[in-house]
Short mmCIF file of C-alpha atoms and ligand atoms in Angstrom, two decimals:
data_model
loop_
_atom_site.label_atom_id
_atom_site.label_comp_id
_atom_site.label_asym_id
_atom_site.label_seq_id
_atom_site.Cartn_x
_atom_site.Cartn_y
_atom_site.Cartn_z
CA UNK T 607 0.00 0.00 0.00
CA UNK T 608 1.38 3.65 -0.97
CA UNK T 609 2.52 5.66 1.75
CA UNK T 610 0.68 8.62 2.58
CA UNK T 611 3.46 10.31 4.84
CA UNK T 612 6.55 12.19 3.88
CA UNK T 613 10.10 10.59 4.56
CA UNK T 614 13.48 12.24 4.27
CA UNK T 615 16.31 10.05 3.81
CA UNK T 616 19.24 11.20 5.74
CA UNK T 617 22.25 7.89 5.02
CA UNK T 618 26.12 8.38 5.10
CA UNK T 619 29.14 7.05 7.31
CA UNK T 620 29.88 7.16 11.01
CA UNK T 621 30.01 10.38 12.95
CA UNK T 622 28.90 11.80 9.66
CA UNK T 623 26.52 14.35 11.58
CA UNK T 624 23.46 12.52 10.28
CA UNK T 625 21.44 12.13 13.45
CA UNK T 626 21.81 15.67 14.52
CA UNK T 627 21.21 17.28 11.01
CA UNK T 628 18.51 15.17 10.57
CA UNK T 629 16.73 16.66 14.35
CA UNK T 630 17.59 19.53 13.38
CA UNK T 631 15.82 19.35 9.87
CA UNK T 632 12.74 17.62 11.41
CA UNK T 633 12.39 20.63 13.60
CA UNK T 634 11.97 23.14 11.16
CA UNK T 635 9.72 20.63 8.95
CA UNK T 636 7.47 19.93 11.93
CA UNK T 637 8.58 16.04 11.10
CA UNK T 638 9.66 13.67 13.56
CA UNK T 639 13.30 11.99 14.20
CA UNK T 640 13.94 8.36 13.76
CA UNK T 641 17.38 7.77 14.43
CA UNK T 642 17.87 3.90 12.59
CA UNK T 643 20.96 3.48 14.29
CA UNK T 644 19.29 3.41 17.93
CA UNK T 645 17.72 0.63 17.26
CA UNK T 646 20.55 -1.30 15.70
CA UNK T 647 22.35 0.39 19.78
CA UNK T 648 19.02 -0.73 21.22
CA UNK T 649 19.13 -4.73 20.33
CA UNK T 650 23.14 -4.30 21.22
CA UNK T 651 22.43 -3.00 24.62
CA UNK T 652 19.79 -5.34 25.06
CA UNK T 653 21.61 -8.63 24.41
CA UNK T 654 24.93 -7.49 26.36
CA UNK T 655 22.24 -7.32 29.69
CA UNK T 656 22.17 -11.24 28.98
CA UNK T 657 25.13 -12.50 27.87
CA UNK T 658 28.46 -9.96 27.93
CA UNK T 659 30.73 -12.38 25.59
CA UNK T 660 29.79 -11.49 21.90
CA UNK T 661 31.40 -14.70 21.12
CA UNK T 662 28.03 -16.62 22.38
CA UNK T 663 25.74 -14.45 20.41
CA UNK T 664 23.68 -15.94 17.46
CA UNK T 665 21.21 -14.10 15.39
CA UNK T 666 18.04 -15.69 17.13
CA UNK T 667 19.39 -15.40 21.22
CA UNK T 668 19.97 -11.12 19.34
CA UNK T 669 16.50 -10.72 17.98
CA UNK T 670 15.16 -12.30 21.39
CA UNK T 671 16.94 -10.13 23.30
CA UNK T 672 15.67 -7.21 21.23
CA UNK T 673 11.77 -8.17 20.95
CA UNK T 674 11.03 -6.11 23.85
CA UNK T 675 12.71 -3.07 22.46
CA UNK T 676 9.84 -0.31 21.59
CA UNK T 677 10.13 2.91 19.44
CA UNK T 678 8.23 5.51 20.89
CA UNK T 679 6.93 8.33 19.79
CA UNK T 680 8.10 11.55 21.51
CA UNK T 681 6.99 15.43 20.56
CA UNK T 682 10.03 15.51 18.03
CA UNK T 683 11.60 12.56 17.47
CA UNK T 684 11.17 8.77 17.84
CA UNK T 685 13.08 7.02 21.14
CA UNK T 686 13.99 3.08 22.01
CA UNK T 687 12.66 1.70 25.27
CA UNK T 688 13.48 -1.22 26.83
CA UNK T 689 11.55 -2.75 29.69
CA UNK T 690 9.53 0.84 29.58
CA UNK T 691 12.69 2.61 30.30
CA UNK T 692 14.29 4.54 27.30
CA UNK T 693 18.30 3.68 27.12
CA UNK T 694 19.61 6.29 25.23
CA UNK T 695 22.65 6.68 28.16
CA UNK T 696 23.33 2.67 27.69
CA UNK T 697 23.32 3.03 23.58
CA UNK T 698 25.74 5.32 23.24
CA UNK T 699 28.55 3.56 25.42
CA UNK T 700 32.12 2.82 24.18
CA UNK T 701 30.84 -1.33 24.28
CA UNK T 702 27.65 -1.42 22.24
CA UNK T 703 29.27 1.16 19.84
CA UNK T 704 32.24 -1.66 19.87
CA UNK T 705 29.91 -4.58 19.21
CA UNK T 706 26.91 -2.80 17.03
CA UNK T 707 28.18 -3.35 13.34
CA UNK T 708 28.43 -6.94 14.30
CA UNK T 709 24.70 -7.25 14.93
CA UNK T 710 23.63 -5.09 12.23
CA UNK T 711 24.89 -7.48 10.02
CA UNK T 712 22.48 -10.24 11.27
CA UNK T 713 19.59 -9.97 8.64
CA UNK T 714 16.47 -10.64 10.40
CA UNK T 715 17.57 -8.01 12.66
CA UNK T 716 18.06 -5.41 9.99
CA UNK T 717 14.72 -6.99 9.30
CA UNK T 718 13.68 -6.17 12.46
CA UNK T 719 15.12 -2.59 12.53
CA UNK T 720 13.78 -1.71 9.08
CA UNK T 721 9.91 -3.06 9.85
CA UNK T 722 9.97 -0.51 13.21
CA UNK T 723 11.16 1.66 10.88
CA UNK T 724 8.71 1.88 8.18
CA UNK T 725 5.72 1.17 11.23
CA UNK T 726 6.90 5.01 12.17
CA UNK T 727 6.75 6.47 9.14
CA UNK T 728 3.46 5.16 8.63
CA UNK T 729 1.52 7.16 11.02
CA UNK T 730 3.75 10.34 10.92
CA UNK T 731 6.12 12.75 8.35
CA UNK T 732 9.87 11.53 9.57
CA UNK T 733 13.51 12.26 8.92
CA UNK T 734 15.26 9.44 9.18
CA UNK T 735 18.71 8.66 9.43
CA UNK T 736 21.17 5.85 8.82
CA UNK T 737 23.10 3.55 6.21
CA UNK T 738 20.32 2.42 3.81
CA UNK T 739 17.02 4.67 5.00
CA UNK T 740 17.69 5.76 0.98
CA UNK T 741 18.08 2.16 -0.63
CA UNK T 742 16.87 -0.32 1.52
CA UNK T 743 13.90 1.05 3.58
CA UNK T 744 12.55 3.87 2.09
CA UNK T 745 13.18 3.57 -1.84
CA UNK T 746 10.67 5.74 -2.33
CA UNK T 747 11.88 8.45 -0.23
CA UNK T 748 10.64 12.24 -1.53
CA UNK T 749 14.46 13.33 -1.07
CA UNK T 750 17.61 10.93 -0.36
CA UNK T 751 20.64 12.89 1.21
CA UNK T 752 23.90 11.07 1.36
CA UNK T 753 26.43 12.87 4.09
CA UNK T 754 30.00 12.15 3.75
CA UNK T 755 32.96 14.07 5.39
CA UNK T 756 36.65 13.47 6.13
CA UNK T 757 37.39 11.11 8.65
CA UNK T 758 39.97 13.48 10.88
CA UNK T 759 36.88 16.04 10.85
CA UNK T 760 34.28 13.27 11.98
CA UNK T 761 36.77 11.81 14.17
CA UNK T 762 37.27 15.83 15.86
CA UNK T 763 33.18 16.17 16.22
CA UNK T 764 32.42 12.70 17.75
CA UNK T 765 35.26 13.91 20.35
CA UNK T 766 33.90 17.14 20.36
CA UNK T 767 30.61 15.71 20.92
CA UNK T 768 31.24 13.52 23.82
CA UNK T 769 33.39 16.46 25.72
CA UNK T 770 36.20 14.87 25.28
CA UNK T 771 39.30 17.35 25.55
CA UNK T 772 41.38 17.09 22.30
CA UNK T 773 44.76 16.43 22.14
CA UNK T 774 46.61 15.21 18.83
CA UNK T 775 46.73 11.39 20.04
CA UNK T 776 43.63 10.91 21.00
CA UNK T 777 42.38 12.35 17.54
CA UNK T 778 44.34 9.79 15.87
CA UNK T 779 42.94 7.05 17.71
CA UNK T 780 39.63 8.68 17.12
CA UNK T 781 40.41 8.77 13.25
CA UNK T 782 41.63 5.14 13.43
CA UNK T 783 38.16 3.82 14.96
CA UNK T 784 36.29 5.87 12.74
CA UNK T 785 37.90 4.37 9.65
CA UNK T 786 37.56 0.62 10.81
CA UNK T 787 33.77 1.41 11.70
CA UNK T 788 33.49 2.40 7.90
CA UNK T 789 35.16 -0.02 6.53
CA UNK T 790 32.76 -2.73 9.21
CA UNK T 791 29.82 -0.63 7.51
CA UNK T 792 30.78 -0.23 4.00
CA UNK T 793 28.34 -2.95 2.90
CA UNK T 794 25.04 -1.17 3.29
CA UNK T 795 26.48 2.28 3.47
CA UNK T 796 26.21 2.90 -0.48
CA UNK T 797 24.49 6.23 -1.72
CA UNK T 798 21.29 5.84 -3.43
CA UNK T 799 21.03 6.67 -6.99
CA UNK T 800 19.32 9.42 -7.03
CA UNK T 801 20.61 10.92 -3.31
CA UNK T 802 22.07 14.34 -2.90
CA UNK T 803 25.29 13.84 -1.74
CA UNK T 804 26.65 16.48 0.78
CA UNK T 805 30.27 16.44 1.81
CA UNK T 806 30.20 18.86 5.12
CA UNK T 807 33.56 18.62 5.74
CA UNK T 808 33.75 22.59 5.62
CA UNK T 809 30.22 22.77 6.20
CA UNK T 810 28.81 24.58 9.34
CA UNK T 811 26.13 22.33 11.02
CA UNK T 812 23.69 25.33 10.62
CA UNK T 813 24.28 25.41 6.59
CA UNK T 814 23.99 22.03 6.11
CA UNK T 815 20.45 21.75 7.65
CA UNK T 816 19.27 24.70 5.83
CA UNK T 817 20.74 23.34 2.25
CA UNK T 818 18.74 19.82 3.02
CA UNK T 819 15.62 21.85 3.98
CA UNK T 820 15.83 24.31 0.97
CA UNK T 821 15.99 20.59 -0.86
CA UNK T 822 13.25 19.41 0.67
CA UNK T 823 11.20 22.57 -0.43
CA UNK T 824 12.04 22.46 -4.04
CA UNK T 825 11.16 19.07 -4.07
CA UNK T 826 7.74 19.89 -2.58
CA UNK T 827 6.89 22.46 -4.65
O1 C5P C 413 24.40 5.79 13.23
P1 C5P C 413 25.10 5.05 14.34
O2 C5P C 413 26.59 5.23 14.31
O3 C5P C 413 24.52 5.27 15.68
O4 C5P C 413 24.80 3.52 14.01
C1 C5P C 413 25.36 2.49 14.78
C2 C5P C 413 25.66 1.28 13.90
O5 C5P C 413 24.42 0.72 13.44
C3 C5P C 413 26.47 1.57 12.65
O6 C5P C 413 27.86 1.53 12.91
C4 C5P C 413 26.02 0.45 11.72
O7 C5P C 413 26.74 -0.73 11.99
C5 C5P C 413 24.58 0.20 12.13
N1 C5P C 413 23.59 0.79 11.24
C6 C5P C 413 23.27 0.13 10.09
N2 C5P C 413 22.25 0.58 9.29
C7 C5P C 413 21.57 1.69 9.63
C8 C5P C 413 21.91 2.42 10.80
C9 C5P C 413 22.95 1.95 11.58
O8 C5P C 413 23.88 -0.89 9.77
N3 C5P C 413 20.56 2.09 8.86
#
């Protein structure tokens, strides 16, 4: 059945500035978030609470583990809650990011991620964000964006981002996980074929947004 909401496909590479931009651009739409990578951090989380050595973890003990995850609907953007509790303090720590590209490459739970997905966007106009929102999920997307920037400059927001004071080393080591969580990703982080493809690497956060939302305006019109 044809979709009778809007979606705005917001895909590129880690620490890319998708998930912010793509707040950001659902605020001034009046759209809601849905951040596809929290749920991929959401059935992480929620299989390290039962068993802490990845090495044990199959597909089907993953997807049972994430079951009970929920997306919710807040006023602007979408949330995972687990055990009605949302976890977005436990999703963003150094061991699910760690483990996370090994579960999103289970397929019935990018099954799983990409049904919750779609169930949002059916009730409400979304911005959503991740690797294949353009291909995969939402092929029929009214605009595709594809974010890409250089790895030293993601690697100096994500620090930025988490407070973390910046020193030459620890950028490195930044740039080095960056740059292995790309090439973990690379499989299902491939630009649509029609997407816009931004490289923000000299971008301001503020110009980026508005460039995506005077995109999403022509396209409207
Ligand atoms: O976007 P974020 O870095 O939070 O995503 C966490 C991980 O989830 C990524 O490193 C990737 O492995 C996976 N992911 C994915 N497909 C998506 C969104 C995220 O494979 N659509």
């Amino acid at each position: 059945m044809k979709r009778r909401t809007s979606v705005i496909a917001i895909d590129g590479p880690a620490a890319s500035g998708k998930s912010s931009t793509a707040q950001m651009v659902a605020d001034k739409l009046g759209f809601l978030h849905v951040d596809s990578g929290s749920l991929y951090r959401a059935a992480t989380a929620a299989i390290l609470r039962r068993e802490h050595d990845p090495s044990r973890w199959t597909e089907q003990t993953v997807l049972d583990a994430a079951r009970p995850v929920e997306l919710c609907a807040a006023r602007t953007s979408f949330y995972p809650v687990l055990e009605g509790k949302a976890i977005e303090e436990e999703i963003r720590s150094a061991d699910v990011t760690r483990h996370v590209s090994r579960v999103a490459q289970m397929p019935r739970v990018r099954e799983w991620v990409n049904e919750k997905v779609r169930d949002a966007a059916s009730s409400r106009n979304v911005v959503v964000d991740g690797r294949d929102m353009g291909t995969v999920v939402f092929p029929d997307a009214e605009l595709k964006i594809f974010l890409v920037a250089d790895s030293r400059e993601r690697a100096l927001r994500r620090l930025r981002q988490t407070g973390t004071p910046t020193s030459e080393q620890l950028l490195d080591d930044e740039t080095i996980r960056i740059k292995e969580r790309d090439a973990r990703d690379a499989k299902q982080t491939v630009p649509a074929e029609d997407a816009v493809t931004i490289d923000t690497t000299a971008l301001t956060q503020a110009e980026q947004v508005a460039q995506i939302v005077a995109l999403s305006k022509e396209r409207a019109e």
